[in-house]
Coordinates of C-alpha atoms in Angstrom, one line a residue:
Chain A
X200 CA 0.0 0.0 0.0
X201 CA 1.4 3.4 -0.8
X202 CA 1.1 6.4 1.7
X203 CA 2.9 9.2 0.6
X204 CA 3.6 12.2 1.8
X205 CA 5.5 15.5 0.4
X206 CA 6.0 19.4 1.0
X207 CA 3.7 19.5 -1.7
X208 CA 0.1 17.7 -2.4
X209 CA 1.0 16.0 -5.4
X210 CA 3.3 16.1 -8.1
X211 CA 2.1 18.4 -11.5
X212 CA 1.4 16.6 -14.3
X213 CA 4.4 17.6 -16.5
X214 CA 7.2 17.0 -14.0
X215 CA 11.0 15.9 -14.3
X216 CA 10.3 12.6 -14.4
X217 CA 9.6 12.2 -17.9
X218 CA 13.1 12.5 -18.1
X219 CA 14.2 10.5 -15.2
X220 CA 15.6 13.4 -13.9
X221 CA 16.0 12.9 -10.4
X222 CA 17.6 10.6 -7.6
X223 CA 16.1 8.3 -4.6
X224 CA 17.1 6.7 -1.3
X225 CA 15.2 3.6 0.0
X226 CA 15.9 2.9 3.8
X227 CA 15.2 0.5 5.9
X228 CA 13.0 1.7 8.9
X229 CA 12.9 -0.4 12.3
X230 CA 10.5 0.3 15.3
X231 CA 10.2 3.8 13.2
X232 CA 13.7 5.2 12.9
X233 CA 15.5 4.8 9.8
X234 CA 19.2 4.6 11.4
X235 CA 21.5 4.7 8.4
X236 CA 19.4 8.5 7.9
X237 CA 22.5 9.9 7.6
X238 CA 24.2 7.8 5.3
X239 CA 21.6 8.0 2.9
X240 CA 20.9 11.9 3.1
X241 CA 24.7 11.9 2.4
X242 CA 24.5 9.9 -0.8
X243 CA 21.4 12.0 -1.9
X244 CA 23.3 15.2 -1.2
X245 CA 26.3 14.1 -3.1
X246 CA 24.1 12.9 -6.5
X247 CA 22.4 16.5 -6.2
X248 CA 25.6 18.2 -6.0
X249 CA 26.3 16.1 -9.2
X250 CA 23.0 17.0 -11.2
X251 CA 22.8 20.2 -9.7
X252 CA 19.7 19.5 -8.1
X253 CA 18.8 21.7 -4.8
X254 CA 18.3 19.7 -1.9
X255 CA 15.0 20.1 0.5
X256 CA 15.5 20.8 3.9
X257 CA 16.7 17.6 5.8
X258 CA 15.3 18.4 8.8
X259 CA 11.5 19.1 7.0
X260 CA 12.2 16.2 5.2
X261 CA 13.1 14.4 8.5
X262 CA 9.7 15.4 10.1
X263 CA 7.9 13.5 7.4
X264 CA 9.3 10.8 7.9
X265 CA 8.6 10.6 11.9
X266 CA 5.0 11.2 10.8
X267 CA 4.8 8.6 8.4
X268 CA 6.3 6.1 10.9
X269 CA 4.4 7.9 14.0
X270 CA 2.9 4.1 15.0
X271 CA 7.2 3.3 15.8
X272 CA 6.7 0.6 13.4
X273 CA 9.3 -1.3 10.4
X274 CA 9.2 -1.0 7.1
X275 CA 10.5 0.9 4.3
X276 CA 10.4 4.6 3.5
X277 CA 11.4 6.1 0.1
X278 CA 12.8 9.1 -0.7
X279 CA 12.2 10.8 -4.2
X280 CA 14.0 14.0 -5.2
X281 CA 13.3 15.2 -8.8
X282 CA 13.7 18.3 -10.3
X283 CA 11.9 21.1 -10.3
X284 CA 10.3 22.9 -13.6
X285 CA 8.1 21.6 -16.7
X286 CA 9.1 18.3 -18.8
X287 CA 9.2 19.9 -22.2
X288 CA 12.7 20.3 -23.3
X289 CA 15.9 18.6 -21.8
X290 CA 17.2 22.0 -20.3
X291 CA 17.0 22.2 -16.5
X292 CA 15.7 25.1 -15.1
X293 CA 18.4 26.3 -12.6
X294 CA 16.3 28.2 -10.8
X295 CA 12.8 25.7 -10.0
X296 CA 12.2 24.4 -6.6
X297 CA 13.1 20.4 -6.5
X298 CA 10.1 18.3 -6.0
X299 CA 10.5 15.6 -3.1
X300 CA 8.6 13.2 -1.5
X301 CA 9.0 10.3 1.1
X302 CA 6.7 7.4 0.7
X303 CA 6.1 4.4 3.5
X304 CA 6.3 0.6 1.8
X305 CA 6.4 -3.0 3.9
X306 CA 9.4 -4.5 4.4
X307 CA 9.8 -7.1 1.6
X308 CA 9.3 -11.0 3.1
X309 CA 12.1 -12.7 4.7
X310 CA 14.4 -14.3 1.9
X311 CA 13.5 -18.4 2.7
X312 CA 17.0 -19.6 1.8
X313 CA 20.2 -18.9 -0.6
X314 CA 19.7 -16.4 -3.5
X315 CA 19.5 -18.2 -7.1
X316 CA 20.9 -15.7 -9.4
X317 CA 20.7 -15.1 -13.1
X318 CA 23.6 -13.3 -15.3
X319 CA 21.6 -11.0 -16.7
X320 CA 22.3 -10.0 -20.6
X321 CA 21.3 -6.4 -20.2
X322 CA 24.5 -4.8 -19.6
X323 CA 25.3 -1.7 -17.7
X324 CA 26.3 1.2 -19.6
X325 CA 29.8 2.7 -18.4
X326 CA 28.9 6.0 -17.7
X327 CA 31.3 7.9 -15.2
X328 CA 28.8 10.9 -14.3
X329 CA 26.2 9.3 -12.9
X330 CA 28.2 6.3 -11.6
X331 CA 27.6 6.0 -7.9
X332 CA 25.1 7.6 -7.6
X333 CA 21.1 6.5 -6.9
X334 CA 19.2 8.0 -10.0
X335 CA 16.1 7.6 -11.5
X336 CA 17.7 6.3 -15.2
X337 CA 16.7 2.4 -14.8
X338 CA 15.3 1.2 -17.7
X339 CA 18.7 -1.3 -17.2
X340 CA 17.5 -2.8 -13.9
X341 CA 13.9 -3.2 -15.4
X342 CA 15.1 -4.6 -18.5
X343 CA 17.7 -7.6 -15.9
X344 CA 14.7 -7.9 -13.3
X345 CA 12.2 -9.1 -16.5
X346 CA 15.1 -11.7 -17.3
X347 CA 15.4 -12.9 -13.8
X348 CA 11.3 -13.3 -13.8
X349 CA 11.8 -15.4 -17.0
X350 CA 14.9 -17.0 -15.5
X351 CA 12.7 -17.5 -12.1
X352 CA 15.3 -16.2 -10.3
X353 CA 15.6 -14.1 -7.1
X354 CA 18.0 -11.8 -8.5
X355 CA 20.3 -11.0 -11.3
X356 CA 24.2 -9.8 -11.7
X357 CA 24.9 -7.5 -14.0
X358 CA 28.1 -7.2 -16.0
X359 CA 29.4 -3.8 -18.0
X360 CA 29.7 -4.4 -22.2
X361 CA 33.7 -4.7 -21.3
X362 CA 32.7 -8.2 -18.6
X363 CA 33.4 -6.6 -15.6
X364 CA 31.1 -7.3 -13.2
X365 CA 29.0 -4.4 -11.8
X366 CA 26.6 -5.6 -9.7
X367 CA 22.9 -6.9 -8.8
X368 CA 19.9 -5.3 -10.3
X369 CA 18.8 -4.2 -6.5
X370 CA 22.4 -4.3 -4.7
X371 CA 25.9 -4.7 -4.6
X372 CA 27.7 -7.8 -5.0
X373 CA 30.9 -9.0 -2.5
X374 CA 32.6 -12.4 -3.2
X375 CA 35.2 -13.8 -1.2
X376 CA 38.3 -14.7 -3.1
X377 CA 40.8 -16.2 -1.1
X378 CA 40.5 -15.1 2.4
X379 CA 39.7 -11.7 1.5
X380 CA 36.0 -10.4 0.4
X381 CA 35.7 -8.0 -2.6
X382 CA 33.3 -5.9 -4.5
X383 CA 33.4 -4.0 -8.3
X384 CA 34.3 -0.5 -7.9
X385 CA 31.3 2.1 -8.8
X386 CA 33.1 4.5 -10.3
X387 CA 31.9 4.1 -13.8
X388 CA 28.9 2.0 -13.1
X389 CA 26.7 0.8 -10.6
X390 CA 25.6 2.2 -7.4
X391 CA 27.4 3.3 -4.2
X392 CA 25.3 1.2 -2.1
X393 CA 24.8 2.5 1.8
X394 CA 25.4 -1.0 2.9
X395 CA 28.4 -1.4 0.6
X396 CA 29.8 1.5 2.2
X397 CA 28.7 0.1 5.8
X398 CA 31.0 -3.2 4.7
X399 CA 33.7 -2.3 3.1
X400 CA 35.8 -1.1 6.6
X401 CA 34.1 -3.9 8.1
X402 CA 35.0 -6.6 6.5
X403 CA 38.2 -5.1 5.2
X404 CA 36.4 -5.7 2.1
X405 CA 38.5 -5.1 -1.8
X406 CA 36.9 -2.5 -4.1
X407 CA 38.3 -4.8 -7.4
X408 CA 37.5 -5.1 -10.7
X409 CA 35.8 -8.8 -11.1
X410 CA 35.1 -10.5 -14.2
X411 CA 32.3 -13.7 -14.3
X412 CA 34.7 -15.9 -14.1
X413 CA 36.1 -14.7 -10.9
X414 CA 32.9 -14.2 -9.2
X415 CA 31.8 -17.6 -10.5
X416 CA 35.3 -19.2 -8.7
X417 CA 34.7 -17.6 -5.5
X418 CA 34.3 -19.3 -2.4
X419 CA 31.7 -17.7 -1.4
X420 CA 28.9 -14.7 -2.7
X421 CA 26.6 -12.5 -1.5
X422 CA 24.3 -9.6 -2.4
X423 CA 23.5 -6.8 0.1
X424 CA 21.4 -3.8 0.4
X425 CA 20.5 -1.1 3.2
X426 CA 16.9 -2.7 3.3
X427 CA 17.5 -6.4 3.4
X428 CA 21.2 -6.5 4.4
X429 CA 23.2 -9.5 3.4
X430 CA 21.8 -12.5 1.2
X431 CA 24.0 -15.3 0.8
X432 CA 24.0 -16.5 -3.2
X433 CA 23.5 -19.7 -3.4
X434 CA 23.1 -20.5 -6.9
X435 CA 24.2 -18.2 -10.0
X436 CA 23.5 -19.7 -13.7
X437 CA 24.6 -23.3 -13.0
X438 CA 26.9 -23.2 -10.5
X439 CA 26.0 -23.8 -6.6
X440 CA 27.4 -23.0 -3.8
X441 CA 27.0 -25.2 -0.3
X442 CA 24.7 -23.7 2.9
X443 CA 25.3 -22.5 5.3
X444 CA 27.6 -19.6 3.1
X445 CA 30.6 -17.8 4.8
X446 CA 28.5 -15.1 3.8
X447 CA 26.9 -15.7 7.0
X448 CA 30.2 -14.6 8.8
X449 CA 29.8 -11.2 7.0
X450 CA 26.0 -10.7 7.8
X451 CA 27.1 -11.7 11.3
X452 CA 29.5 -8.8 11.4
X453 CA 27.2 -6.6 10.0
X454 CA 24.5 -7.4 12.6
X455 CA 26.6 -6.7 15.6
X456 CA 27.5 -3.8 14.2
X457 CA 24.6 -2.2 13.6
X458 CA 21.9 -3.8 16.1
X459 CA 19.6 -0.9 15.5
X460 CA 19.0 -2.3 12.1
X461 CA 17.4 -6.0 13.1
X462 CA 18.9 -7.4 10.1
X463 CA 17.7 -11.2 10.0
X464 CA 20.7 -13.1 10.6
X465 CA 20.4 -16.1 8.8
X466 CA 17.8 -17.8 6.7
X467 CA 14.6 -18.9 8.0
Chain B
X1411 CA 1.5 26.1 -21.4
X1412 CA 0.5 23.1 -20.7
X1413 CA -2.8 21.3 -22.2
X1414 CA -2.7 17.1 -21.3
X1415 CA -5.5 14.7 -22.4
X1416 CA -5.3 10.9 -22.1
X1417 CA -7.2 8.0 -21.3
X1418 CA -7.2 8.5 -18.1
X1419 CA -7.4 11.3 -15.9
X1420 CA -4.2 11.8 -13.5
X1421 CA -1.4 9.2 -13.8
X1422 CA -1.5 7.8 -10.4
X1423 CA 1.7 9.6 -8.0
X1424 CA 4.0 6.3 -7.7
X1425 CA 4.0 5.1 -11.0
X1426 CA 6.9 3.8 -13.1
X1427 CA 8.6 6.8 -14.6
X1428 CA 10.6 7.0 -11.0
X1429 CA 12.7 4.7 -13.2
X1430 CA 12.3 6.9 -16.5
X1431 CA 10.3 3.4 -18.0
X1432 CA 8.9 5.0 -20.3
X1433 CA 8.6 6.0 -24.3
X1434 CA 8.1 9.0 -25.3
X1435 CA 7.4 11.4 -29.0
X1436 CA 7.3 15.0 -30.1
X1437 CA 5.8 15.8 -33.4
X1438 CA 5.3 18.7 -35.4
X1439 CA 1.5 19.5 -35.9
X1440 CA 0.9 21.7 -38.5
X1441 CA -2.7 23.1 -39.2
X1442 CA -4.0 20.4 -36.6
X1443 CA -2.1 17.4 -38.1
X1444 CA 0.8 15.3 -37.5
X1445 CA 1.8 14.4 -40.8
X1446 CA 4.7 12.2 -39.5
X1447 CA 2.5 10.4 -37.1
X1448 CA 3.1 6.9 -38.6
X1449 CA 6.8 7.2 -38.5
X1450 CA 6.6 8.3 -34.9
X1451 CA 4.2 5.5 -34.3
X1452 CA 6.6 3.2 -36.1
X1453 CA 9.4 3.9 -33.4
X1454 CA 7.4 4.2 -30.3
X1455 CA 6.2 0.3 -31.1
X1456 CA 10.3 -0.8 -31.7
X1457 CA 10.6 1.0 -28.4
X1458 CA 7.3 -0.4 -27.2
X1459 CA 9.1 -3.9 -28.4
X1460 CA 12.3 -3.6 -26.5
X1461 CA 10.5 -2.5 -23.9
X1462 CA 8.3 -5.2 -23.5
X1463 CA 5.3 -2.0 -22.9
X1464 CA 2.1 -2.6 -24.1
X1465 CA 0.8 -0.1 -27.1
X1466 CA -2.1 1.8 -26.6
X1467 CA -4.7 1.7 -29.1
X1468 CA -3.7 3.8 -31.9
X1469 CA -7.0 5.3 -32.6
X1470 CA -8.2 6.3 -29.5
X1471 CA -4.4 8.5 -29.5
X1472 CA -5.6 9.9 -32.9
X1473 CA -8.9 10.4 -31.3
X1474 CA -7.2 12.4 -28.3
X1475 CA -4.6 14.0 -30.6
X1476 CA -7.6 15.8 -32.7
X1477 CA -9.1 16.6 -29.7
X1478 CA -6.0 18.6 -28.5
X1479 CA -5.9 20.4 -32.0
X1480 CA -9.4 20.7 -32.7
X1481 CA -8.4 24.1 -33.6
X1482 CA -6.5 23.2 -36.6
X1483 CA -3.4 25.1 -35.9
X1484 CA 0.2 25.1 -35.0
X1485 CA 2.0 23.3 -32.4
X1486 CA 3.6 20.6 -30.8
X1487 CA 2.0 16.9 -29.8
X1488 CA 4.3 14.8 -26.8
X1489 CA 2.9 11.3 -26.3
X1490 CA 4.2 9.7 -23.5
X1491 CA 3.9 5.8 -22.7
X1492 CA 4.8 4.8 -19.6
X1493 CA 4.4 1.5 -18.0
X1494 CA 1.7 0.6 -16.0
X1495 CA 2.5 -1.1 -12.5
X1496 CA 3.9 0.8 -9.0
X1497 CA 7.1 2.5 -8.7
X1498 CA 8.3 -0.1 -6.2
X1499 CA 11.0 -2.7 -7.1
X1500 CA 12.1 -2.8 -10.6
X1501 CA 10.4 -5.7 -11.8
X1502 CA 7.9 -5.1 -14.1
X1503 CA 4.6 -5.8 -14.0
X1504 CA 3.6 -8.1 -17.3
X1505 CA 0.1 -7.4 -16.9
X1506 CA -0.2 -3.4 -16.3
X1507 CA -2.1 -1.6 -18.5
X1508 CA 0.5 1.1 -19.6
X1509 CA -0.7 4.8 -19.3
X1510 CA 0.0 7.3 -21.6
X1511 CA -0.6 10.6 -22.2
X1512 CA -1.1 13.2 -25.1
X1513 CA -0.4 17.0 -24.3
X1514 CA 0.1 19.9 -27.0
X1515 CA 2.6 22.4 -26.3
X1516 CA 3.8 25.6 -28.5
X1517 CA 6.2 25.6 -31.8
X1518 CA 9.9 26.5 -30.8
X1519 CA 10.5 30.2 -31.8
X1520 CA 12.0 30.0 -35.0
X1521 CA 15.6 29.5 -35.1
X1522 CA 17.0 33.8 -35.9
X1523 CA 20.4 32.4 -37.5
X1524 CA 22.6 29.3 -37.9
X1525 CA 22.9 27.5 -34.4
X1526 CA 26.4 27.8 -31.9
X1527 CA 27.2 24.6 -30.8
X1528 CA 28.9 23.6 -28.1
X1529 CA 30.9 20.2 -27.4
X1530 CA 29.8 18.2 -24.5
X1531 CA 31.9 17.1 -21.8
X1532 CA 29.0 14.9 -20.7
X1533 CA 29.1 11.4 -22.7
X1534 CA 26.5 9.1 -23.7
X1535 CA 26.9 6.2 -22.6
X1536 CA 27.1 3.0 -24.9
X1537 CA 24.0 0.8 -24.3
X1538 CA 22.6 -1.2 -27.7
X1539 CA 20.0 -2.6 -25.6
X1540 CA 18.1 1.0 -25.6
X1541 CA 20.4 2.6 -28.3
X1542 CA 18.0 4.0 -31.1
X1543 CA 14.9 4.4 -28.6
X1544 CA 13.2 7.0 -27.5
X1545 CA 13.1 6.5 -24.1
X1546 CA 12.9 8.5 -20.3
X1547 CA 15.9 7.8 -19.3
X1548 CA 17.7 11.3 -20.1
X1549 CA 20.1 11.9 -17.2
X1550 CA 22.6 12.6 -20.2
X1551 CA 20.9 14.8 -22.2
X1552 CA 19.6 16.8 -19.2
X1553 CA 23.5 17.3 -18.2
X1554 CA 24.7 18.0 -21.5
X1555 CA 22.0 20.4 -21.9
X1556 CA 23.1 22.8 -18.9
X1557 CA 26.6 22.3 -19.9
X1558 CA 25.1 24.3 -23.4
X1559 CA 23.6 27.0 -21.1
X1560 CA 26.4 27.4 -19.3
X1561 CA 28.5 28.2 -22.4
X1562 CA 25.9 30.5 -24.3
X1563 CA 25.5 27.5 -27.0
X1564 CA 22.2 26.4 -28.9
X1565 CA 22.8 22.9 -28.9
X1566 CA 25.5 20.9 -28.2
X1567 CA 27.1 17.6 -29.6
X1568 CA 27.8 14.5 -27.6
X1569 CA 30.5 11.9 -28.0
X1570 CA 30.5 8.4 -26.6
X1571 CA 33.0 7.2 -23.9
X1572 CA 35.1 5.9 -26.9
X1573 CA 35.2 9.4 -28.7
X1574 CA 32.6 8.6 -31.6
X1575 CA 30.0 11.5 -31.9
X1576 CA 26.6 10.5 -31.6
X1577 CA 24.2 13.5 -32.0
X1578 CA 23.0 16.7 -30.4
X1579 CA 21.3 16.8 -27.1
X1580 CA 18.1 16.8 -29.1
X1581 CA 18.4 16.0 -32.6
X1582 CA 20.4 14.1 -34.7
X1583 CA 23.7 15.3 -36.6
X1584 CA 24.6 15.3 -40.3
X1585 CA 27.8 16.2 -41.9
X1586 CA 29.3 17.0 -45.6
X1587 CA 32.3 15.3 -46.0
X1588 CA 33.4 15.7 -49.4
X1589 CA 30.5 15.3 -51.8
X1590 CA 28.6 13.1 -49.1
X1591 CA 26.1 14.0 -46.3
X1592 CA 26.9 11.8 -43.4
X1593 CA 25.2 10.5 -40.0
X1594 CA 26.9 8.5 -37.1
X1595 CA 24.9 5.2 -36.6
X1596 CA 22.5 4.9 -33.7
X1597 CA 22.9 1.4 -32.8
X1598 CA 25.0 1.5 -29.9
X1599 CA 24.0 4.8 -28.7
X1600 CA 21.9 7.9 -29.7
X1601 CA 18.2 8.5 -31.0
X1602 CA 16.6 7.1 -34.1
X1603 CA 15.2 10.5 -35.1
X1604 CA 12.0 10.3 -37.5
X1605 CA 14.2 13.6 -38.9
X1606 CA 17.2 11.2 -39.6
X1607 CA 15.2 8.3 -41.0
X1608 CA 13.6 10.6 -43.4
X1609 CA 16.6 12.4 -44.3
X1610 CA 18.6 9.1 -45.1
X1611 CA 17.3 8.1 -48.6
X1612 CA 16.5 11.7 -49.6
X1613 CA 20.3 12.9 -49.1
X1614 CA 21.5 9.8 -49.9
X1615 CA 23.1 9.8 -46.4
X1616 CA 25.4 7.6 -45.2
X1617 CA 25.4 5.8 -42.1
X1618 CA 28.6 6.2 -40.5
X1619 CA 30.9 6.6 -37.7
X1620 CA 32.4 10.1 -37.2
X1621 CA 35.0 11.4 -34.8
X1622 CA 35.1 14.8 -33.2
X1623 CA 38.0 16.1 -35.8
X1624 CA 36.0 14.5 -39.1
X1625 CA 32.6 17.0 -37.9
X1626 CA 35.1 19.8 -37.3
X1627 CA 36.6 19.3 -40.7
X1628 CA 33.3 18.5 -42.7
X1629 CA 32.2 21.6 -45.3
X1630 CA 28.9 21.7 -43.6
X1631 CA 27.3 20.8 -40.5
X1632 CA 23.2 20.6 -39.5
X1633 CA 21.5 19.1 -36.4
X1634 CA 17.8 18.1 -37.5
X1635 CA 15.0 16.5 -35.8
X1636 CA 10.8 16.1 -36.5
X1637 CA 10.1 19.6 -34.8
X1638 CA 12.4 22.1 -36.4
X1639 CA 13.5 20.1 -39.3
X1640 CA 17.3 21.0 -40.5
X1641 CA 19.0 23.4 -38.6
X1642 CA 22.6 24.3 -40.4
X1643 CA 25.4 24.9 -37.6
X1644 CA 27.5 28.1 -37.8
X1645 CA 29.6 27.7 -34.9
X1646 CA 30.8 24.2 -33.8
X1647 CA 33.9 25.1 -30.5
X1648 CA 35.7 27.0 -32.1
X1649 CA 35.5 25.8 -35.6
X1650 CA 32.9 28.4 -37.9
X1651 CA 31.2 27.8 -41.0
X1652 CA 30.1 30.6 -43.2
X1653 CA 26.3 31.2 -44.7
X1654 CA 24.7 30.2 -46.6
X1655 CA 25.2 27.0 -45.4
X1656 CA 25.0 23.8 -48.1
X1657 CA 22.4 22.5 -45.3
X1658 CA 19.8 24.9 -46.8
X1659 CA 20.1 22.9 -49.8
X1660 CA 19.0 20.0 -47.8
X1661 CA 16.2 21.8 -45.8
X1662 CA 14.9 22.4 -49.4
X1663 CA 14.6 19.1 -50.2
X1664 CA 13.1 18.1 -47.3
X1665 CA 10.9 20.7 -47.8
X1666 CA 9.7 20.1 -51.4
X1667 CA 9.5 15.8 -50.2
X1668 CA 7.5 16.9 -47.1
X1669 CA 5.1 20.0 -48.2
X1670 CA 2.8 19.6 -45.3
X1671 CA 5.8 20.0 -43.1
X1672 CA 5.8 23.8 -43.0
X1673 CA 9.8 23.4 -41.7
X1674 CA 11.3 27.2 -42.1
X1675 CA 13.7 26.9 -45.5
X1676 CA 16.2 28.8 -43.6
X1677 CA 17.1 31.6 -41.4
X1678 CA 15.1 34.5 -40.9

């Protein structure tokens, strides 16, 4: 169910979005505080530096979000930031009012066991100024999540048209090669996940360029995000790894770390 | 100012263009019709295709298109299809009706002189998956598009990551290299503009890849696309052409092939 709530009733008719012209955060909310906040608003602030997008006022846009979670309740609340002025025309209008608006969603259901993944074919385009950052370009990730429905898998990887490895259509991607975990740099694809970020000093994690090959010889693979934490992989195209994953380590880690964020430890 | 009409009334606030997963056209309407309809048509069902979006009914969008121009003049028609479905998760939803919209905006003011174009520092990315599509995800465009503003420029052209041009920020780009008008492909990058596909056969055009220094040293230079038709480029950087340019000798013959048209012969 959508509830959504904004500095503004609704969006006009003729906004930004035509154009995809605009940036998002989803965070995971428990008991109703969202406590990577911070990290988020940080990422959003850094992709509106990059588009040149004004930011609203965090601590308005912090007020929402208490309201919409004013029963101290989990789930997930979205953040949508889009620029301000009328659709026609790709010029932005430097001087229009950004649009924003935080919506409350359910958590999604507890992942029942290891991930199967698909390679996806859609590639990611290598494009350094918007790497990194959360925008709302994603006809890629729509185009990989209809051939992970067809492949009825949970999720899909994602590789640039060069084979590098970028990441999952909803995440990041670690593997642990060796006795080291590592994860595709996002500096000219992909997304600079919040719980990438979270991991990367805790795990003393590698930011390494990974082809399918390596990721397929790992010993062990996960996919994470800041609303469902770590998910151990336990099948990509046809090869399978063995429960329970030394991902489990990591999302171990990870929980201890960061209590406040009642990350389910292990499959149910 | 803005004047919308579709099948429904309001496109609901968390639909799928948070992810730009959309199509979209702008055609010239002159006394009240769209005389290149069916060759926008034709590339909004490729896109429609690719996409995997639904089509709406293409009568009822004639129906709402002479609605919006009942009074027979001027102007310009945007149909947007987006696809149906919520704005959470990426997946798409196979069995959304898509929405789409009709709205009628104003003719460009017509183009005083030959257009100063600048060259973008913002690339587009290589992605033959959407390469040739109109779609809403223009994250590139929008950026290229304020780098033009920011240096006093019309348009601007945009090169891929490997250095090939691709086309202006809205239109496509011709050049005359020796006795031959040429066009970079679109198959990897870039817009198949209903401009471009016209032009092809009538110039006798050929399809190929350009660099940066073969526009800079081509005799003439025009950016064209369904609104304004041929526009011949006087400024390029710093590399200038003088007028007349030999692009008006294509704008008349796209003008004599396409009569109901109305496209400006050349500057005023």
């Amino acid at each position: 169910m959508f509830q959504g709530h904004a500095a503004i009733d609704r969006f006009p008719d003729d906004n930004r979005l035509v154009y995809g012209d605009g940036l998002f955060e989803t965070l995971r909310v428990i008991g109703g505080i969202a406590p990577w906040w911070d990290a988020h608003w940080s990422r959003l602030a850094r992709g509106a530096r990059r588009l040149r997008l004004p930011l609203p006022d965090e601590g308005q846009a912090q007020d929402v979000a208490r309201e919409l979670f004013g029963d101290r309740t989990d789930g997930v609340l979205k953040l949508l930031l889009v620029r301000g002025g009328e659709g026609r025309g790709y010029a932005p209008d430097a001087e229009a009012a950004p649009l924003w608006r935080l919506s409350r969603h359910c958590l999604p259901a507890r992942q029942a066991s290891g991930l199967r993944v698909h390679w996806c074919q859609t590639p990611v385009a290598i494009q350094p100024m918007l790497a990194g950052l959360k925008h709302c370009n994603r006809l890629e990730q729509v185009l990989a999540r209809a051939e992970c429905a067809a492949a009825q898998a949970d999720e899909g990887l994602m590789c640039d048209g060069e084979g590098a490895v970028i990441g999952a259509t909803a995440g990041n991607v670690f593997a642990l090669c060796g006795d080291a975990w590592c994860t595709p740099p996002v500096d000219r694809a992909g997304v600079a996940g919040v719980c990438r970020t979270q991991l990367l000093p805790l795990l003393g994690a590698r930011d390494l360029h990974l082809s399918r090959d390596q990721i397929e010889a790992a010993d062990a693979v996960f996919i994470c995000n800041a609303v469902r934490g770590i998910l151990p992989v336990t099948r990509l195209g046809t090869r399978t790894w063995p429960e329970p994953s030394p991902a489990l380590g990591a999302a171990r880690l990870l929980a201890r770390a960061h209590p406040d964020m009642a990350f389910d430890l292990e499959p149910s």
